[in-house]
Short mmCIF file of C-alpha atoms in Angstrom, two decimals:
data_model
loop_
_atom_site.label_atom_id
_atom_site.label_comp_id
_atom_site.label_asym_id
_atom_site.label_seq_id
_atom_site.Cartn_x
_atom_site.Cartn_y
_atom_site.Cartn_z
CA MET C 25 -20.26 -30.35 107.70
CA ASP C 26 -18.25 -29.27 104.51
CA GLN C 27 -17.88 -25.68 103.50
CA LEU C 28 -20.44 -25.78 100.72
CA SER C 29 -23.07 -27.22 102.92
CA LYS C 30 -22.32 -24.86 105.74
CA ARG C 31 -22.73 -21.85 103.32
CA HIS C 32 -26.08 -23.32 101.92
CA SER C 33 -27.27 -23.54 105.49
CA GLU C 34 -26.19 -20.00 106.23
CA ILE C 35 -27.82 -18.66 103.09
CA LEU C 36 -31.15 -20.33 103.98
CA ASP C 37 -31.01 -19.19 107.51
CA THR C 38 -30.41 -15.47 106.30
CA LEU C 39 -33.32 -15.69 103.87
CA GLY C 40 -35.54 -17.10 106.60
CA ARG C 41 -34.81 -13.88 108.61
CA ARG C 42 -34.68 -11.32 105.73
CA GLY C 43 -37.18 -12.79 103.20
CA TYR C 44 -35.22 -11.58 100.18
CA LEU C 45 -31.50 -11.02 99.42
CA ALA C 46 -29.82 -9.55 96.29
CA ILE C 47 -26.79 -11.33 94.78
CA GLU C 48 -24.45 -8.39 95.71
CA GLU C 49 -25.54 -8.64 99.40
CA LEU C 50 -24.80 -12.40 99.43
CA VAL C 51 -21.43 -11.90 97.77
CA ALA C 52 -20.44 -9.41 100.42
CA ALA C 53 -21.79 -11.57 103.27
CA PHE C 54 -20.10 -14.83 102.19
CA ASN C 55 -16.88 -13.40 100.39
CA VAL C 56 -17.29 -15.54 97.30
CA THR C 57 -17.71 -14.65 93.71
CA PRO C 58 -21.13 -13.91 92.02
CA GLN C 59 -20.73 -17.10 89.92
CA THR C 60 -20.28 -19.23 93.02
CA LEU C 61 -23.32 -17.69 94.62
CA ARG C 62 -25.50 -18.07 91.56
CA ARG C 63 -24.59 -21.77 91.51
CA ASP C 64 -25.38 -22.09 95.21
CA LEU C 65 -28.83 -20.35 94.67
CA GLN C 66 -29.65 -22.51 91.60
CA ASP C 67 -28.79 -25.72 93.56
CA LEU C 68 -30.97 -24.69 96.40
CA ALA C 69 -33.70 -23.64 94.16
CA ASP C 70 -33.61 -27.00 92.35
CA ARG C 71 -34.08 -28.67 95.71
CA GLY C 72 -37.15 -26.44 96.40
CA LEU C 73 -35.50 -24.73 99.36
CA LEU C 74 -35.72 -21.14 98.06
CA ARG C 75 -37.17 -19.12 95.09
CA ARG C 76 -34.52 -17.93 92.65
CA HIS C 77 -34.95 -14.49 90.99
CA HIS C 78 -33.02 -12.45 88.59
CA GLY C 79 -30.50 -10.63 90.78
CA GLY C 80 -31.34 -12.51 94.07
CA ALA C 81 -33.41 -15.06 95.85
CA SER C 82 -36.35 -15.18 98.27
CA ALA C 83 -37.26 -17.50 101.15
CA ASN C 84 -39.61 -20.28 100.05
CA VAL C 85 -42.15 -19.28 102.65
CA SER C 86 -45.43 -17.29 101.92
CA THR C 87 -47.42 -17.73 105.06
CA ALA C 88 -45.48 -16.12 107.87
CA ASN C 89 -43.56 -12.96 108.28
CA ALA C 90 -40.42 -12.47 110.36
CA ASP C 91 -40.87 -11.74 114.17
CA TYR C 92 -41.98 -8.11 114.91
CA GLY C 93 -38.90 -7.45 117.17
CA LEU C 94 -36.53 -8.75 114.57
CA ARG C 95 -38.25 -6.56 111.82
CA HIS C 96 -37.55 -3.57 114.01
CA VAL C 97 -33.82 -4.29 113.90
CA GLU C 98 -33.21 -5.31 110.33
CA THR C 99 -32.77 -2.53 107.79
CA ALA C 100 -33.66 -0.02 110.58
CA ASP C 101 -31.60 2.73 108.95
CA GLY C 102 -33.44 2.30 105.67
CA LYS C 103 -36.85 2.26 107.40
CA ALA C 104 -36.00 5.49 109.28
CA ALA C 105 -35.10 7.16 106.03
CA ILE C 106 -38.21 6.03 104.33
CA GLY C 107 -40.12 7.30 107.36
CA ARG C 108 -38.57 10.77 107.22
CA VAL C 109 -39.27 11.10 103.41
CA ALA C 110 -42.91 9.95 103.87
CA ALA C 111 -43.52 12.27 106.81
CA LYS C 112 -42.89 15.23 104.55
CA LEU C 113 -45.99 14.27 102.51
CA VAL C 114 -48.12 14.76 105.66
CA THR C 115 -49.40 18.29 105.70
CA PRO C 116 -51.00 20.23 108.76
CA GLY C 117 -54.75 19.66 108.92
CA SER C 118 -54.75 16.54 106.80
CA SER C 119 -56.26 13.03 107.63
CA LEU C 120 -54.52 9.74 107.03
CA PHE C 121 -54.84 6.04 107.50
CA LEU C 122 -51.86 4.12 108.96
CA THR C 123 -51.51 0.36 108.82
CA PRO C 124 -49.29 -1.83 111.10
CA GLY C 125 -45.68 -2.38 110.60
CA THR C 126 -42.19 -1.46 111.66
CA THR C 127 -41.71 0.81 108.59
CA VAL C 128 -44.85 2.57 109.58
CA ASP C 129 -43.59 2.94 113.25
CA ALA C 130 -40.51 4.76 111.78
CA LEU C 131 -42.94 7.06 109.83
CA ALA C 132 -44.88 7.71 113.02
CA LYS C 133 -41.58 8.69 114.83
CA ALA C 134 -40.75 11.01 111.98
CA ILE C 135 -44.30 12.56 112.10
CA VAL C 136 -43.82 13.35 115.80
CA GLU C 137 -40.52 15.06 115.04
CA LEU C 138 -42.30 17.34 112.55
CA ALA C 139 -45.25 17.85 114.80
CA PRO C 140 -47.88 18.83 112.16
CA SER C 141 -50.82 20.67 113.66
CA GLY C 142 -54.40 19.53 113.17
CA LEU C 143 -53.63 16.05 111.96
CA ARG C 144 -56.21 13.29 112.14
CA VAL C 145 -55.00 9.69 112.16
CA VAL C 146 -57.24 6.52 111.71
CA THR C 147 -55.13 3.41 112.46
CA ASN C 148 -55.39 -0.13 113.48
CA SER C 149 -51.81 -0.12 114.88
CA ILE C 150 -51.43 0.15 118.61
CA ALA C 151 -47.65 0.56 118.18
CA ALA C 152 -48.22 3.66 115.84
CA ALA C 153 -50.85 5.14 118.04
CA SER C 154 -48.54 4.88 121.04
CA ILE C 155 -45.81 6.75 119.20
CA LEU C 156 -48.11 9.46 117.78
CA GLU C 157 -49.53 10.11 121.25
CA GLN C 158 -46.36 12.06 122.07
CA CYS C 159 -47.70 14.74 119.69
CA PRO C 160 -50.60 16.62 121.31
CA GLY C 161 -51.61 18.15 117.95
CA ILE C 162 -52.68 14.88 116.56
CA SER C 163 -56.22 13.41 116.98
CA ILE C 164 -55.91 9.55 116.90
CA GLN C 165 -58.78 7.26 116.06
CA VAL C 166 -57.99 3.52 116.85
CA THR C 167 -60.07 0.75 115.43
CA GLY C 168 -61.55 -2.12 117.34
CA GLY C 169 -60.87 -5.62 116.25
CA ILE C 170 -59.07 -8.93 116.82
CA TRP C 171 -55.77 -8.52 118.63
CA MET C 172 -52.82 -9.38 116.33
CA ARG C 173 -49.92 -10.06 118.60
CA HIS C 174 -47.41 -10.52 115.75
CA ASN C 175 -47.96 -6.84 114.61
CA ARG C 176 -49.09 -4.99 117.76
CA ALA C 177 -52.32 -4.26 115.87
CA LEU C 178 -56.08 -4.93 115.60
CA GLY C 179 -57.70 -6.76 112.62
CA GLY C 180 -60.60 -8.63 111.17
CA THR C 181 -64.32 -7.51 110.47
CA PRO C 182 -64.63 -5.10 113.47
CA ALA C 183 -61.64 -3.12 112.27
CA VAL C 184 -62.96 -2.97 108.76
CA GLU C 185 -66.34 -1.77 109.74
CA PHE C 186 -64.71 1.02 111.77
CA VAL C 187 -62.54 2.16 108.92
CA GLU C 188 -65.51 2.27 106.49
CA ASN C 189 -66.72 5.27 108.42
CA TYR C 190 -63.97 7.41 107.23
CA ARG C 191 -62.32 8.85 104.05
CA CYS C 192 -58.88 10.16 104.49
CA ASP C 193 -56.47 12.17 102.41
CA LEU C 194 -53.54 9.66 102.65
CA HIS C 195 -53.16 5.99 103.00
CA LEU C 196 -49.58 5.41 104.24
CA THR C 197 -48.89 1.64 104.43
CA SER C 198 -46.04 -0.78 104.59
CA ILE C 199 -46.33 -4.24 102.98
CA GLY C 200 -45.09 -7.67 103.64
CA ALA C 201 -44.11 -8.51 100.02
CA ILE C 202 -44.07 -7.11 96.53
CA ASP C 203 -43.83 -9.94 93.96
CA LEU C 204 -42.30 -9.63 90.62
CA ASP C 205 -45.78 -9.12 88.92
CA GLY C 206 -46.35 -5.97 91.06
CA ASN C 207 -48.76 -7.56 93.56
CA LEU C 208 -48.65 -6.17 97.03
CA LEU C 209 -49.04 -9.05 99.46
CA GLU C 210 -49.41 -9.67 103.10
CA TYR C 211 -49.19 -12.92 105.22
CA ARG C 212 -52.58 -12.69 107.10
CA ASP C 213 -56.14 -12.26 105.98
CA GLU C 214 -57.25 -10.47 109.14
CA GLU C 215 -54.62 -7.83 108.48
CA VAL C 216 -55.02 -7.31 104.83
CA VAL C 217 -58.83 -6.91 104.92
CA VAL C 218 -58.30 -3.71 107.06
CA ALA C 219 -55.64 -2.39 104.69
CA ARG C 220 -58.02 -2.94 101.71
CA ALA C 221 -60.68 -0.93 103.50
CA MET C 222 -58.16 1.87 104.13
CA PHE C 223 -56.88 1.67 100.59
CA ARG C 224 -60.31 2.16 98.94
CA ASN C 225 -61.19 4.96 101.23
CA ALA C 226 -58.11 7.05 100.80
CA ARG C 227 -57.69 9.77 98.13
CA ARG C 228 -53.87 9.09 97.70
CA LYS C 229 -51.99 5.78 98.41
CA VAL C 230 -48.42 5.87 99.39
CA LEU C 231 -46.37 2.67 99.80
CA LEU C 232 -43.45 2.43 102.18
CA ALA C 233 -41.14 -0.56 101.38
CA ASP C 234 -37.56 -1.12 102.07
CA HIS C 235 -35.46 -3.16 99.47
CA THR C 236 -35.97 -6.47 101.16
CA LYS C 237 -39.74 -6.48 100.15
CA PHE C 238 -39.04 -6.74 96.51
CA GLY C 239 -39.34 -10.22 94.99
CA ARG C 240 -40.81 -11.68 98.27
CA VAL C 241 -44.02 -13.74 98.25
CA ALA C 242 -47.04 -13.96 100.68
CA THR C 243 -50.45 -15.26 100.29
CA SER C 244 -52.91 -12.49 100.93
CA ARG C 245 -53.30 -9.80 98.17
CA LEU C 246 -53.90 -6.12 99.05
CA ALA C 247 -53.70 -4.46 95.65
CA HIS C 248 -51.36 -4.04 92.58
CA LEU C 249 -48.57 -1.42 92.42
CA SER C 250 -50.42 0.33 89.62
CA GLU C 251 -53.08 1.40 91.97
CA VAL C 252 -50.46 3.27 94.16
CA SER C 253 -49.49 6.76 93.71
CA THR C 254 -46.04 6.77 95.17
CA LEU C 255 -43.59 4.08 96.24
CA ILE C 256 -40.94 5.13 98.74
CA THR C 257 -37.88 2.75 99.20
CA ASP C 258 -34.39 2.94 100.69
CA ARG C 259 -32.36 1.50 97.76
CA LYS C 260 -32.72 1.70 93.99
CA PRO C 261 -34.30 -1.57 92.79
CA ASN C 262 -32.49 -3.74 90.25
CA GLU C 263 -33.57 -3.31 86.63
CA GLN C 264 -36.15 -6.04 86.61
CA ILE C 265 -38.00 -4.50 89.57
CA SER C 266 -37.45 -0.85 88.19
CA ALA C 267 -39.07 -1.90 84.90
CA MET C 268 -42.07 -3.45 86.76
CA ILE C 269 -42.42 -0.16 88.68
CA ARG C 270 -42.38 1.88 85.50
CA ARG C 271 -44.97 -0.37 83.84
CA ALA C 272 -47.21 0.20 86.88
CA GLY C 273 -46.93 3.96 86.40
CA CYS C 274 -46.13 4.49 90.03
CA GLU C 275 -43.89 7.28 91.16
CA LEU C 276 -40.61 5.90 92.73
CA VAL C 277 -38.85 7.75 95.45
CA VAL C 278 -35.45 6.37 96.55
CA THR C 279 -34.15 7.74 99.92
CA GLY C 280 -30.52 6.43 99.56
#
């Protein structure tokens, strides 16, 4: 295999695991010039193998997220930083909805470290509930529903019906993808219907999304960024994404 083909293959493999990569990340990873990387990306986009964006590229897949274990490892430091910042929004005596996801798992760990008293959590994430049980001052309500192995969580109609019984101060959610129009997207209907129920029953919506989520695509729509109060991310987005966030009127908090 010649060098160009080998690099193309490695770019596609990395995108398959990460979902989205910025030009500067690819330049650093492959030790080539930005011009070379842009030509590579355009060639792969012309062949329908990836989606080309201003400043980067995303995997040409909208129906499946990366493996849960892999997501725990990738951008782990960024997710931990997001979790620490988001945890400071959680005040003693408040109530919150938590969705599944590795970024929310990082948030749950940060909440345990702060140990706020009188907290009430409604969640469909078994992973988050297992973390929060370490803090005796937190009351945890776990939904019923269909077991979603990929996310260590419960979903579907039974989970939605459970959530509709509550109205919480905060909805803290991660997301599978944020497209360039500001749509918040997930990969599975049985997951997103529960997130929608939490979304409409929360007084304030806070989105936790590391930098790899920008420009990605998925099939199930949760909401639009304009409906979110605050977006917390680990890295300042490029100008195209930043402009989209400004148009949405969403508060942007960058941890790094």
